[in-house]
XYZ file of C-alpha atoms in Angstrom:
414
model
C -0.767 19.769 0.141
C -0.357 17.106 1.896
C 0.602 17.659 5.097
C -2.192 20.376 5.265
C -4.062 18.211 3.978
C -3.875 15.135 6.726
C -3.056 17.407 9.917
C -6.563 18.906 9.434
C -7.613 15.095 9.627
C -5.623 14.393 12.664
C -7.382 12.714 15.572
C -8.264 16.018 17.995
C -9.702 15.599 22.072
C -7.905 13.948 24.648
C -6.505 11.519 21.719
C -4.428 14.609 20.504
C -1.414 13.239 22.494
C -1.143 10.689 21.237
C -0.113 11.952 17.465
C 2.755 14.074 16.258
C 3.477 17.198 15.898
C 2.752 18.990 12.550
C 6.499 19.695 12.568
C 6.697 16.151 12.414
C 4.653 15.778 10.384
C 5.643 18.272 7.581
C 9.218 16.049 8.400
C 7.503 12.887 6.932
C 6.322 15.322 3.890
C 9.615 16.579 3.057
C 11.627 13.690 3.105
C 9.548 11.660 0.618
C 9.506 14.422 -1.524
C 12.835 14.429 -2.730
C 12.589 10.623 -2.936
C 10.547 11.909 -6.985
C 9.727 14.407 -8.694
C 5.727 14.907 -7.647
C 4.842 17.659 -5.776
C 1.940 17.275 -3.426
C 1.810 13.774 -2.559
C -1.768 12.539 -2.021
C -3.287 8.855 0.569
C -4.086 7.657 -3.477
C -0.539 9.144 -4.672
C 2.256 7.347 -3.758
C 3.888 7.557 -6.360
C 6.932 9.667 -4.894
C 8.395 7.157 -2.990
C 8.850 4.722 -5.618
C 12.824 5.200 -4.863
C 13.983 3.773 -1.151
C 15.811 6.956 0.873
C 19.340 6.017 -0.483
C 20.196 7.320 2.746
C 18.832 4.268 4.939
C 19.287 1.585 2.132
C 21.534 0.245 0.220
C 20.604 -2.691 -2.625
C 22.754 -4.931 -4.524
C 21.155 -5.780 -7.981
C 19.907 -9.620 -6.490
C 17.448 -7.616 -4.861
C 17.088 -10.442 -2.780
C 14.040 -9.380 0.778
C 16.012 -8.618 4.650
C 16.073 -12.880 4.525
C 18.289 -12.876 1.984
C 21.711 -11.749 1.196
C 20.878 -8.813 -1.768
C 20.075 -5.811 1.063
C 23.077 -4.053 3.519
C 20.453 -1.831 5.753
C 22.448 -0.006 7.834
C 21.184 -1.485 11.904
C 18.806 -3.938 10.960
C 19.247 -6.660 13.326
C 19.979 -9.336 10.666
C 18.297 -12.329 12.959
C 15.046 -13.593 11.507
C 12.207 -13.667 13.631
C 10.279 -16.668 13.903
C 6.688 -16.449 12.775
C 4.834 -19.819 13.270
C 1.459 -17.672 14.495
C 0.380 -14.064 13.865
C -2.840 -13.563 16.086
C -4.716 -10.761 15.479
C -6.495 -8.731 18.284
C -8.865 -6.050 17.295
C -7.925 -2.328 18.591
C -11.062 -1.442 19.960
C -11.474 -4.638 22.471
C -9.968 -3.820 25.127
C -10.327 -6.013 26.592
C -8.966 -8.536 24.392
C -5.636 -6.485 24.268
C -4.943 -6.936 27.972
C -5.731 -10.704 27.803
C -3.341 -11.347 24.452
C -0.732 -10.397 26.076
C -0.964 -13.158 28.036
C -0.870 -15.758 25.301
C 1.558 -17.486 23.141
C 1.737 -17.163 20.024
C 5.399 -15.896 17.974
C 2.998 -12.597 16.747
C 0.890 -10.153 18.637
C -0.892 -8.681 15.898
C -2.904 -5.636 16.870
C -5.454 -4.688 14.556
C -6.751 -0.621 13.154
C -8.272 -2.674 10.200
C -11.239 -4.542 9.897
C -11.346 -6.038 13.455
C -12.954 -1.616 13.748
C -15.726 -0.533 13.108
C -15.096 3.222 11.218
C -16.187 4.594 14.094
C -13.594 3.324 16.865
C -10.808 3.851 14.301
C -9.079 7.116 16.438
C -10.251 4.941 19.823
C -8.479 2.292 18.535
C -5.053 4.049 17.741
C -4.724 4.963 21.122
C -5.867 2.191 23.133
C -2.260 0.086 20.796
C -0.647 2.330 21.514
C -1.340 1.900 25.657
C -1.148 -1.715 24.713
C 1.561 -2.068 22.724
C 4.141 0.886 25.643
C 2.159 -2.112 27.970
C 3.453 -5.771 26.285
C 6.888 -6.566 27.365
C 10.032 -6.769 25.033
C 10.877 -10.161 25.232
C 7.876 -11.930 24.760
C 5.835 -12.253 21.286
C 7.004 -9.551 18.406
C 3.911 -6.993 18.482
C 2.876 -5.816 15.412
C -0.099 -3.269 13.984
C -2.137 -4.428 11.284
C -3.036 -0.771 9.667
C -5.691 0.418 7.134
C -5.108 0.013 3.317
C -2.302 2.578 2.242
C -4.538 4.286 -0.175
C -7.966 3.987 2.760
C -7.110 7.676 3.925
C -6.804 6.602 7.641
C -3.318 5.075 6.544
C -1.256 8.338 7.619
C -2.816 8.621 11.151
C -2.202 5.332 11.589
C 1.248 5.433 10.860
C 1.314 8.738 13.141
C -0.202 7.325 16.303
C 1.777 3.823 16.338
C 5.215 4.271 14.713
C 5.563 6.369 18.246
C 5.490 3.789 19.641
C 9.396 1.941 20.978
C 7.845 -1.382 21.511
C 6.573 -1.890 17.792
C 8.617 -4.302 16.620
C 6.581 -5.222 13.192
C 4.321 -3.375 10.273
C 1.599 -5.771 8.581
C 0.274 -3.204 5.580
C -3.273 -4.681 4.021
C -5.008 -5.022 1.239
C -0.642 -4.583 -0.407
C -1.325 -4.096 -4.763
C 2.803 -3.382 -5.592
C 5.964 -1.851 -4.311
C 4.995 2.062 -3.799
C 2.934 0.534 -0.703
C 5.058 -0.519 0.888
C 7.575 2.202 -0.086
C 5.148 4.868 1.333
C 5.568 3.151 4.970
C 9.304 2.280 5.550
C 9.280 5.566 4.077
C 6.932 7.129 7.167
C 9.315 4.859 9.248
C 12.159 6.572 8.772
C 10.474 10.132 9.783
C 8.431 8.715 13.009
C 9.927 6.292 14.646
C 12.149 6.649 17.258
C 15.797 6.899 15.644
C 17.122 4.589 18.105
C 14.369 1.788 17.872
C 12.649 2.637 13.874
C 16.223 -0.116 13.293
C 14.498 -2.952 13.957
C 10.915 -1.941 12.922
C 10.212 -5.076 10.333
C 7.156 -5.110 6.969
C 4.972 -7.774 6.709
C 2.445 -7.278 3.780
C -0.233 -8.963 3.581
C -1.246 -10.526 -0.173
C -5.244 -9.777 -1.366
C -5.810 -9.328 -4.644
C -4.593 -10.489 -8.597
C -2.792 -8.106 -8.963
C -0.819 -8.140 -5.299
C -0.356 -11.465 -6.728
C 0.541 -10.853 -9.862
C 2.730 -7.977 -8.281
C 5.040 -10.174 -6.065
C 8.099 -9.324 -6.947
C 8.560 -5.138 -6.748
C 6.598 -6.290 -3.577
C 9.600 -8.665 -1.768
C 12.236 -6.773 -2.737
C 10.593 -3.042 -2.904
C 12.125 -2.627 0.228
C 14.706 -4.358 2.959
C 12.204 -3.759 5.706
C 10.155 -5.579 3.551
C 10.512 -9.722 5.634
C 7.294 -11.974 5.184
C 4.797 -12.208 2.909
C 1.252 -13.673 3.867
C -2.036 -15.037 2.111
C -5.644 -13.008 3.783
C -7.391 -15.805 1.371
C -11.052 -13.949 2.201
C -10.652 -10.941 0.951
C -8.050 -13.234 -2.604
C -11.400 -15.216 -2.645
C -13.947 -11.747 -3.430
C -11.449 -10.314 -5.486
C -11.423 -13.555 -8.001
C -14.970 -14.316 -7.249
C -14.107 -17.699 -5.957
C -15.766 -19.375 -3.599
C -13.807 -20.840 -1.128
C -14.184 -24.947 -0.713
C -12.703 -26.871 2.353
C -10.134 -28.567 0.085
C -9.066 -24.700 -1.079
C -8.239 -26.105 -4.583
C -8.907 -22.804 -5.867
C -6.403 -21.186 -4.153
C -3.263 -23.438 -5.149
C -2.073 -21.034 -6.982
C -2.875 -18.081 -4.974
C -0.589 -20.101 -1.770
C 1.669 -21.254 -4.304
C 3.157 -17.684 -5.943
C 3.720 -16.649 -2.506
C 5.769 -19.076 -0.935
C 7.840 -19.236 -3.832
C 7.364 -15.020 -4.299
C 9.232 -15.829 -0.501
C 11.810 -17.984 -0.455
C 13.279 -16.636 -3.722
C 13.621 -13.180 -2.387
C 14.992 -14.856 2.277
C 11.438 -13.694 3.396
C 9.085 -15.756 5.630
C 5.544 -17.727 4.169
C 2.598 -16.697 6.488
C -0.127 -19.476 5.815
C -4.644 -18.466 5.068
C -6.980 -18.215 8.487
C -8.569 -21.271 9.363
C -12.371 -19.990 9.321
C -13.845 -23.064 11.083
C -11.930 -21.813 14.703
C -14.086 -24.583 16.304
C -12.972 -26.879 14.627
C -9.703 -28.310 15.436
C -8.708 -31.494 12.673
C -9.520 -29.300 10.155
C -7.367 -26.346 11.234
C -4.904 -29.908 12.364
C -5.299 -31.175 8.397
C -4.986 -26.819 7.133
C -2.045 -26.736 9.587
C 0.014 -29.929 7.824
C -0.719 -28.602 4.396
C 0.275 -25.341 4.447
C 3.795 -26.589 5.966
C 4.441 -29.158 3.075
C 3.925 -26.535 0.884
C 6.581 -24.173 2.403
C 4.688 -22.288 3.983
C 6.838 -21.107 7.974
C 3.439 -20.437 9.787
C 0.108 -19.440 9.815
C -2.643 -15.665 10.742
C -4.944 -17.136 14.254
C -8.143 -15.146 14.841
C -8.567 -16.968 18.274
C -6.314 -17.973 21.319
C -7.582 -22.114 20.650
C -6.229 -22.278 17.454
C -2.364 -21.152 19.360
C -1.361 -24.757 20.365
C -2.213 -26.741 17.305
C -1.000 -24.335 14.826
C 2.188 -23.584 16.469
C 3.243 -27.205 16.928
C 2.123 -27.878 12.775
C 4.653 -25.727 11.988
C 7.374 -27.284 13.792
C 9.434 -30.001 12.394
C 8.286 -32.955 13.276
C 11.430 -35.318 15.694
C 11.443 -38.056 12.728
C 12.201 -34.814 10.718
C 14.642 -33.468 13.419
C 16.087 -36.964 13.525
C 17.187 -37.961 9.654
C 17.281 -33.470 9.762
C 20.185 -34.153 12.156
C 22.182 -37.368 10.725
C 21.669 -36.090 7.289
C 24.431 -33.110 8.730
C 26.512 -34.980 10.684
C 27.228 -37.510 7.825
C 27.270 -35.002 5.424
C 30.536 -33.419 7.518
C 31.960 -36.371 9.098
C 32.124 -37.625 4.792
C 33.504 -34.285 3.556
C 36.277 -34.228 5.805
C 36.951 -37.204 3.579
C 36.401 -35.177 0.328
C 34.006 -37.005 0.251
C 30.144 -35.748 -1.076
C 27.340 -37.136 -2.216
C 26.925 -41.046 0.262
C 24.449 -43.181 1.255
C 21.739 -42.717 4.286
C 19.775 -46.281 5.101
C 20.010 -47.295 1.335
C 19.333 -43.254 -0.481
C 21.649 -41.400 -1.765
C 22.182 -37.478 -1.055
C 23.744 -35.197 -1.757
C 24.208 -31.469 -1.191
C 20.066 -30.282 -2.207
C 19.093 -32.728 0.630
C 22.079 -31.519 3.445
C 19.978 -28.740 2.675
C 16.894 -29.343 3.097
C 18.454 -31.090 6.485
C 19.884 -27.294 7.343
C 17.022 -26.497 7.561
C 14.678 -28.405 9.225
C 17.015 -27.678 11.975
C 17.639 -24.140 11.661
C 13.513 -23.669 12.711
C 13.122 -26.628 15.277
C 16.248 -24.255 16.568
C 14.686 -21.082 16.636
C 11.053 -23.599 18.220
C 13.245 -24.329 21.370
C 13.766 -27.323 20.350
C 16.793 -28.771 20.797
C 18.442 -31.529 18.516
C 18.929 -35.290 19.567
C 21.658 -36.894 20.570
C 22.188 -39.735 18.175
C 20.886 -42.438 20.218
C 17.762 -40.389 21.052
C 17.819 -39.811 16.636
C 17.681 -43.689 17.122
C 15.517 -44.254 19.041
C 13.333 -41.973 17.538
C 13.249 -43.410 14.023
C 12.477 -46.235 14.979
C 9.487 -45.560 17.043
C 8.380 -43.494 13.604
C 6.944 -39.856 13.989
C 5.609 -38.162 15.615
C 4.903 -34.144 16.320
C 7.547 -32.358 18.443
C 7.218 -30.842 21.483
C 8.710 -29.272 23.653
C 8.005 -26.566 26.707
C 7.754 -23.275 25.434
C 7.190 -24.546 21.686
C 3.715 -22.779 22.265
C 0.033 -21.572 24.440
C 0.136 -23.985 27.400
C -3.237 -26.089 27.366
C -4.148 -23.981 30.458
C -3.084 -20.326 29.334
C -4.870 -21.187 25.638
C -8.278 -22.324 27.656
C -8.546 -19.373 29.655
C -7.508 -16.873 27.056
C -10.466 -19.147 25.113
C -12.826 -19.200 27.438
C -12.633 -15.713 28.515
C -13.575 -14.592 25.193
C -17.280 -13.323 25.102
C -19.590 -15.504 23.273
C -16.655 -16.833 21.823
C -15.920 -15.078 18.649
C -12.871 -14.875 16.805
C -10.773 -12.060 17.194
C -11.143 -10.956 13.156
C -10.703 -12.250 9.563
C -8.414 -11.840 6.859
């Protein structure tokens, strides 16, 4: 029933070439039916996807996410992708799709959901597919935000974009439970090219009270889950909150997402700064989010990228201190000494773990770790942002992209 209904809903005309053949759609249906007792599957009934396919994944009892130690997924590359910035690009705007390719965002998300009017969904799928194919492999991560599972649009979205060999991640909006994630993962296994499907990650967007309550099952739903995103506007709407500049009304939701992400080895991506013309507010939000434990932030305008990507790098002071602590630990360990003194403070293993995380993030962001002499100068000078070539969008490219936007409109909302 599902295959028949969906087949009739597929895009027709010139766009049909983007959609998988009916036999492939049937394959997706047959593949998921075998996972549970439910005989049929509709957009609002994903119960047959409650258990990951045993042929593609192996989940340990610890239930850690794809960045942790609990999953062993055949073929999925183990390295973490840096996502200081996640930038949304409306999938139906050809000009913005083209200009996005020159931006310095860590992750470009071609949007098929909120950034696209309902009567433009079909053409947006085709335009996003073309943008993916035109992109370069070694630049920003290429992701697509599909329409929510259960919306009636997600199946067609996935049937089109998953065929691209350049697609690296799927952003699932309005994730409520593990079934939403498992549905998308099974579509990846059924539709994506065999040679590239192992590299497709899943980014789960948490946008509701139910999503927050189900964070553990969402985070451990599938080995492809790589990050959790906090969508402030939908979260506030769902809870009836009044959003303020301070953001105290959202603290619980944000802290819950950060905690769940780090507990299961995932990345935590913070909310969008809606005051996209106010750099001071953006900088405050970035610094507060980083102190909370977020590893990146969503963006809706090119002018936001440079500040975001600099703020979500460790500062020069943090890097210098972390390198001192790491080297000191190694030297003392050789002598059989555990805790040691560093500038009048006791350094033990938890502090060393913090230092190693700081150094890892710095290296991922392309920052060179300073030597001992350089570190001493940095520590004496005080804390300053770590700025390195390539760490963020260059001022010239960001300014050009921002000025090219008609009416200076942001990309979309999240």
